[in-house]
CSV table of C-alpha atoms in Angstrom, one decimal:
chain,number,residue,atom,x,y,z
L,1,GLN,CA,6.4,22.4,-11.4
L,2,VAL,CA,6.9,18.7,-11.8
L,3,GLN,CA,6.5,17.2,-15.1
L,4,LEU,CA,7.0,13.9,-16.7
L,5,VAL,CA,6.6,14.0,-20.5
L,6,GLN,CA,6.6,10.9,-22.5
L,7,SER,CA,7.3,10.3,-26.2
L,8,GLY,CA,4.6,9.9,-28.8
L,9,SER,CA,2.5,6.9,-29.7
L,10,GLU,CA,4.1,4.2,-31.6
L,11,LEU,CA,2.9,1.6,-34.2
L,12,LYS,CA,5.2,-1.4,-34.5
L,13,THR,CA,5.0,-4.8,-36.3
L,14,PRO,CA,5.3,-8.1,-34.3
L,15,GLY,CA,9.0,-8.8,-33.6
L,16,ALA,CA,10.1,-5.2,-33.7
L,17,SER,CA,11.5,-3.0,-30.8
L,18,VAL,CA,10.3,0.1,-29.3
L,19,LYS,CA,11.8,2.6,-26.9
L,20,VAL,CA,9.7,4.9,-24.8
L,21,SER,CA,11.2,8.0,-23.2
L,22,CYS,CA,10.1,9.8,-20.2
L,23,LYS,CA,11.5,13.3,-19.6
L,24,ALA,CA,11.4,14.7,-16.1
L,25,SER,CA,11.5,18.4,-15.1
L,26,GLY,CA,10.8,20.4,-12.0
L,27,TYR,CA,12.6,18.4,-9.3
L,28,THR,CA,15.9,16.6,-8.9
L,29,PHE,CA,15.8,13.6,-11.2
L,30,THR,CA,18.0,11.5,-8.9
L,31,GLY,CA,15.8,12.2,-5.9
L,32,HIS,CA,13.1,9.6,-6.7
L,33,SER,CA,12.9,6.4,-8.4
L,34,MET,CA,11.1,6.1,-11.6
L,35,ASN,CA,8.4,3.4,-12.1
L,36,TRP,CA,6.7,1.9,-15.3
L,37,VAL,CA,3.2,0.9,-15.5
L,38,ARG,CA,1.4,-0.8,-18.3
L,39,GLN,CA,-2.4,-0.7,-19.1
L,40,ALA,CA,-3.7,-2.8,-21.8
L,41,PRO,CA,-6.9,-1.7,-23.7
L,42,GLY,CA,-9.9,-1.7,-21.3
L,43,GLN,CA,-7.8,-3.3,-18.7
L,44,GLY,CA,-6.3,-2.1,-15.3
L,45,LEU,CA,-3.0,-1.0,-14.2
L,46,GLU,CA,-0.1,-3.3,-14.1
L,47,TRP,CA,3.2,-2.5,-12.4
L,48,MET,CA,6.1,-3.4,-14.7
L,49,GLY,CA,9.0,-2.3,-12.1
L,50,TYR,CA,11.1,0.6,-11.3
L,51,ILE,CA,14.7,2.0,-12.0
L,52,ASN,CA,16.9,3.4,-9.1
L,53,THR,CA,17.8,6.8,-10.5
L,54,ILE,CA,21.0,7.2,-8.5
L,55,ASN,CA,22.6,3.9,-9.5
L,56,GLY,CA,20.5,2.8,-12.6
L,57,ASN,CA,19.7,-0.6,-11.0
L,58,PRO,CA,16.4,-1.8,-12.3
L,59,THR,CA,13.9,-4.0,-10.5
L,60,TYR,CA,11.4,-5.9,-12.8
L,61,ALA,CA,8.1,-7.3,-11.9
L,62,GLN,CA,7.2,-10.9,-12.6
L,63,GLY,CA,6.6,-11.3,-16.3
L,64,PHE,CA,8.6,-8.3,-17.2
L,65,ALA,CA,12.2,-9.6,-17.2
L,66,GLY,CA,13.9,-10.2,-20.3
L,67,ARG,CA,12.2,-8.3,-23.1
L,68,PHE,CA,11.7,-5.2,-21.0
L,69,VAL,CA,14.6,-3.0,-20.2
L,70,PHE,CA,14.6,0.2,-18.2
L,71,SER,CA,17.5,2.6,-18.6
L,72,LEU,CA,18.4,6.3,-17.8
L,73,ASP,CA,20.2,9.3,-19.0
L,74,THR,CA,20.6,11.4,-16.0
L,75,SER,CA,22.4,14.1,-18.1
L,76,VAL,CA,19.0,14.9,-19.6
L,77,SER,CA,16.8,13.7,-16.8
L,78,THR,CA,15.2,11.0,-18.8
L,79,ALA,CA,14.2,7.4,-18.2
L,80,TYR,CA,13.6,5.0,-21.0
L,81,LEU,CA,11.6,1.8,-21.4
L,82,GLN,CA,12.7,-0.6,-24.2
L,83,VAL,CA,10.6,-3.5,-25.3
L,84,SER,CA,12.0,-6.0,-27.8
L,85,SER,CA,10.4,-8.8,-29.7
L,86,LEU,CA,7.1,-7.2,-29.5
L,87,LYS,CA,4.0,-9.2,-29.5
L,88,ALA,CA,0.4,-8.2,-30.0
L,89,GLU,CA,-0.3,-8.5,-26.4
L,90,ASP,CA,2.1,-5.8,-25.7
L,91,THR,CA,-0.3,-3.4,-27.2
L,92,ALA,CA,-1.0,-1.0,-24.3
L,93,VAL,CA,-0.4,2.5,-22.8
L,94,TYR,CA,2.8,2.7,-20.9
L,95,TYR,CA,3.2,5.3,-18.2
L,96,CYS,CA,6.2,6.4,-16.2
L,97,ALA,CA,5.6,7.6,-12.7
L,98,ARG,CA,7.7,9.1,-10.0
L,99,ASP,CA,7.7,7.4,-6.6
L,100,VAL,CA,8.0,9.5,-3.5
L,101,ASN,CA,7.6,6.6,-1.1
L,102,MET,CA,6.9,2.9,-1.5
L,103,GLY,CA,4.2,3.0,-4.2
L,104,ALA,CA,3.1,6.7,-3.7
L,105,LEU,CA,3.3,7.4,-7.4
L,106,ASP,CA,2.6,11.2,-7.3
L,107,TYR,CA,3.4,12.3,-10.8
L,108,TRP,CA,2.8,10.5,-14.0
L,109,GLY,CA,3.7,10.9,-17.6
L,110,GLN,CA,0.8,11.3,-20.1
L,111,GLY,CA,1.1,7.8,-21.3
L,112,THR,CA,2.5,6.4,-24.4
L,113,LEU,CA,0.3,4.1,-26.7
L,114,VAL,CA,2.3,1.3,-28.3
L,115,THR,CA,0.3,-0.6,-30.9
L,116,VAL,CA,1.6,-3.8,-32.2
L,117,SER,CA,0.0,-5.0,-35.3
L,118,SER,CA,1.0,-6.5,-38.7
I,1,GLN,CA,2.5,-11.7,-7.0
I,2,SER,CA,-1.4,-11.8,-7.3
I,3,ALA,CA,-3.2,-8.5,-7.9
I,4,LEU,CA,-5.0,-7.1,-4.9
I,5,THR,CA,-8.7,-7.7,-4.8
I,6,GLN,CA,-11.1,-4.9,-5.5
I,7,PRO,CA,-14.8,-4.9,-6.4
I,8,ALA,CA,-15.3,-4.5,-10.2
I,9,SER,CA,-18.0,-1.7,-9.7
I,10,ILE,CA,-19.7,0.4,-7.2
I,11,SER,CA,-22.3,3.0,-7.3
I,12,GLY,CA,-23.8,5.7,-5.1
I,13,SER,CA,-26.0,8.8,-5.4
I,14,PRO,CA,-24.8,12.3,-5.2
I,15,GLY,CA,-24.3,13.4,-1.6
I,16,GLN,CA,-23.8,9.8,-0.4
I,17,SER,CA,-20.7,8.2,0.8
I,18,ILE,CA,-19.3,5.0,-0.8
I,19,THR,CA,-16.3,2.7,0.5
I,20,ILE,CA,-14.0,0.7,-2.0
I,21,SER,CA,-12.2,-2.1,-0.4
I,22,CYS,CA,-8.8,-3.5,-1.4
I,23,THR,CA,-7.8,-6.9,-0.1
I,24,GLY,CA,-4.4,-8.3,-0.2
I,25,THR,CA,-2.4,-10.6,2.0
I,26,SER,CA,0.0,-10.6,5.1
I,27,SER,CA,2.8,-10.0,2.6
I,28,ASP,CA,1.7,-6.8,1.3
I,29,VAL,CA,-1.5,-4.8,2.6
I,30,GLY,CA,-1.3,-6.4,5.9
I,31,ARG,CA,2.3,-6.0,6.5
I,32,TYR,CA,3.1,-2.4,5.6
I,33,ASN,CA,1.3,0.9,5.8
I,34,TYR,CA,2.2,1.5,2.2
I,35,VAL,CA,-1.1,1.5,0.5
I,36,SER,CA,-2.0,4.1,-2.1
I,37,TRP,CA,-5.1,5.0,-4.1
I,38,PHE,CA,-5.4,6.3,-7.5
I,39,GLN,CA,-8.3,7.9,-9.5
I,40,GLN,CA,-8.3,7.5,-13.3
I,41,HIS,CA,-10.6,9.2,-15.6
I,42,PRO,CA,-11.0,7.7,-19.1
I,43,GLY,CA,-8.1,8.4,-21.4
I,44,LYS,CA,-6.2,10.1,-18.7
I,45,ALA,CA,-3.2,9.2,-16.4
I,46,PRO,CA,-4.0,8.0,-12.8
I,47,LYS,CA,-3.9,10.6,-10.0
I,48,LEU,CA,-2.6,9.9,-6.5
I,49,MET,CA,-5.4,10.4,-4.1
I,50,ILE,CA,-4.2,8.7,-1.0
I,51,TYR,CA,-0.8,7.4,0.1
I,52,ASP,CA,0.6,5.6,3.2
I,53,VAL,CA,-2.9,4.3,3.9
I,54,SER,CA,-4.6,7.5,4.9
I,55,ASN,CA,-2.6,10.5,3.8
I,56,ARG,CA,-4.1,13.0,1.2
I,57,PRO,CA,-1.6,14.8,-1.1
I,58,SER,CA,-1.9,18.4,-1.4
I,59,GLY,CA,-4.8,19.5,-3.5
I,60,VAL,CA,-6.9,16.4,-3.0
I,61,SER,CA,-10.4,17.1,-1.4
I,62,ASN,CA,-10.9,16.0,2.2
I,63,ARG,CA,-14.0,14.1,1.0
I,64,PHE,CA,-11.5,11.3,0.1
I,65,SER,CA,-10.1,9.2,3.0
I,66,GLY,CA,-8.4,5.9,3.5
I,67,SER,CA,-8.0,3.3,6.1
I,68,LYS,CA,-6.8,-0.2,6.8
I,69,SER,CA,-7.7,-3.1,8.8
I,70,GLY,CA,-5.7,-6.4,8.6
I,71,ASN,CA,-5.2,-7.4,5.0
I,72,THR,CA,-7.9,-5.0,3.7
I,73,ALA,CA,-7.5,-1.3,2.8
I,74,SER,CA,-10.4,1.0,2.1
I,75,LEU,CA,-11.0,4.3,0.3
I,76,THR,CA,-14.2,6.2,1.4
I,77,ILE,CA,-15.6,9.0,-0.7
I,78,SER,CA,-18.0,11.2,1.1
I,79,GLY,CA,-20.4,13.6,-0.4
I,80,LEU,CA,-20.3,11.9,-3.7
I,81,GLN,CA,-20.2,14.3,-6.6
I,82,ALA,CA,-20.7,13.8,-10.2
I,83,GLU,CA,-16.9,14.4,-11.0
I,84,ASP,CA,-16.1,11.3,-8.7
I,85,GLU,CA,-17.3,8.9,-11.3
I,86,SER,CA,-14.0,7.3,-12.4
I,87,ASP,CA,-12.0,4.1,-12.0
I,88,TYR,CA,-10.2,3.7,-8.8
I,89,TYR,CA,-7.1,1.7,-8.1
I,90,CYS,CA,-5.2,0.7,-5.0
I,91,ASN,CA,-1.6,-0.5,-4.7
I,92,SER,CA,0.7,-1.8,-2.0
I,93,HIS,CA,4.2,-2.3,-1.4
I,94,THR,CA,5.0,-5.9,-0.9
I,95,SER,CA,7.5,-8.2,1.1
I,96,SER,CA,9.5,-8.7,-2.2
I,97,ASN,CA,10.2,-5.1,-2.4
I,98,THR,CA,7.8,-4.6,-5.3
I,99,LEU,CA,4.5,-3.1,-5.9
I,100,VAL,CA,1.1,-4.6,-6.7
I,101,PHE,CA,-2.0,-2.9,-8.1
I,102,GLY,CA,-5.6,-4.0,-7.4
I,103,GLY,CA,-7.7,-4.7,-10.5
I,104,GLY,CA,-9.6,-1.5,-10.3
I,105,THR,CA,-13.2,-0.4,-9.3
I,106,LYS,CA,-15.6,1.4,-11.6
I,107,LEU,CA,-17.5,4.0,-9.7
I,108,THR,CA,-20.7,5.2,-11.0
I,109,VAL,CA,-22.5,8.2,-9.6
I,110,LEU,CA,-26.3,7.7,-10.1
């Protein structure tokens, strides 16, 4: 069965970096793009962008270029989200989600809570 | 890219039907038949309920249906049940080859 398993919660200080992993299983990893979605506490879903799992080409939503980097290790079917120069407002749950067609995000990771606090 | 517009909250009694709207523009909802709907219970990951405007993934109850007219997509839940109480989000593909989500709607089953 298809599964996306994300790394555990992180507590970081402002200015630090964090790398969240999303390990896929149960399907051909390169068959679908991987999307990242942010959800701040008590807020809605915000699309961050996606990475083409065939060629590794990322596409970032407005506001997520620069400090946010998507990457892959196809040898272990894993996608990564790295956030640098963390700010308090980056505190959120970050989800990876498989896209089967133009925003049909059919499988989601369990979410990774990143807390940024001094 | 501005978020799609959804009502903040909606309520209904068990057995009733409710409809949640999702309004975008001619660059997203109005241009493509690529609107999806997601259900999210507190503390859980979202679940895909409808894709491509009106298609249901395997395992999703046929009480959930989707439609679109112009720049507005809609999710209808018929025969409301207590377990349907949740947050609902729409998204759409856009002309910039991106995705945009709606702000979310909290459904209360009275």
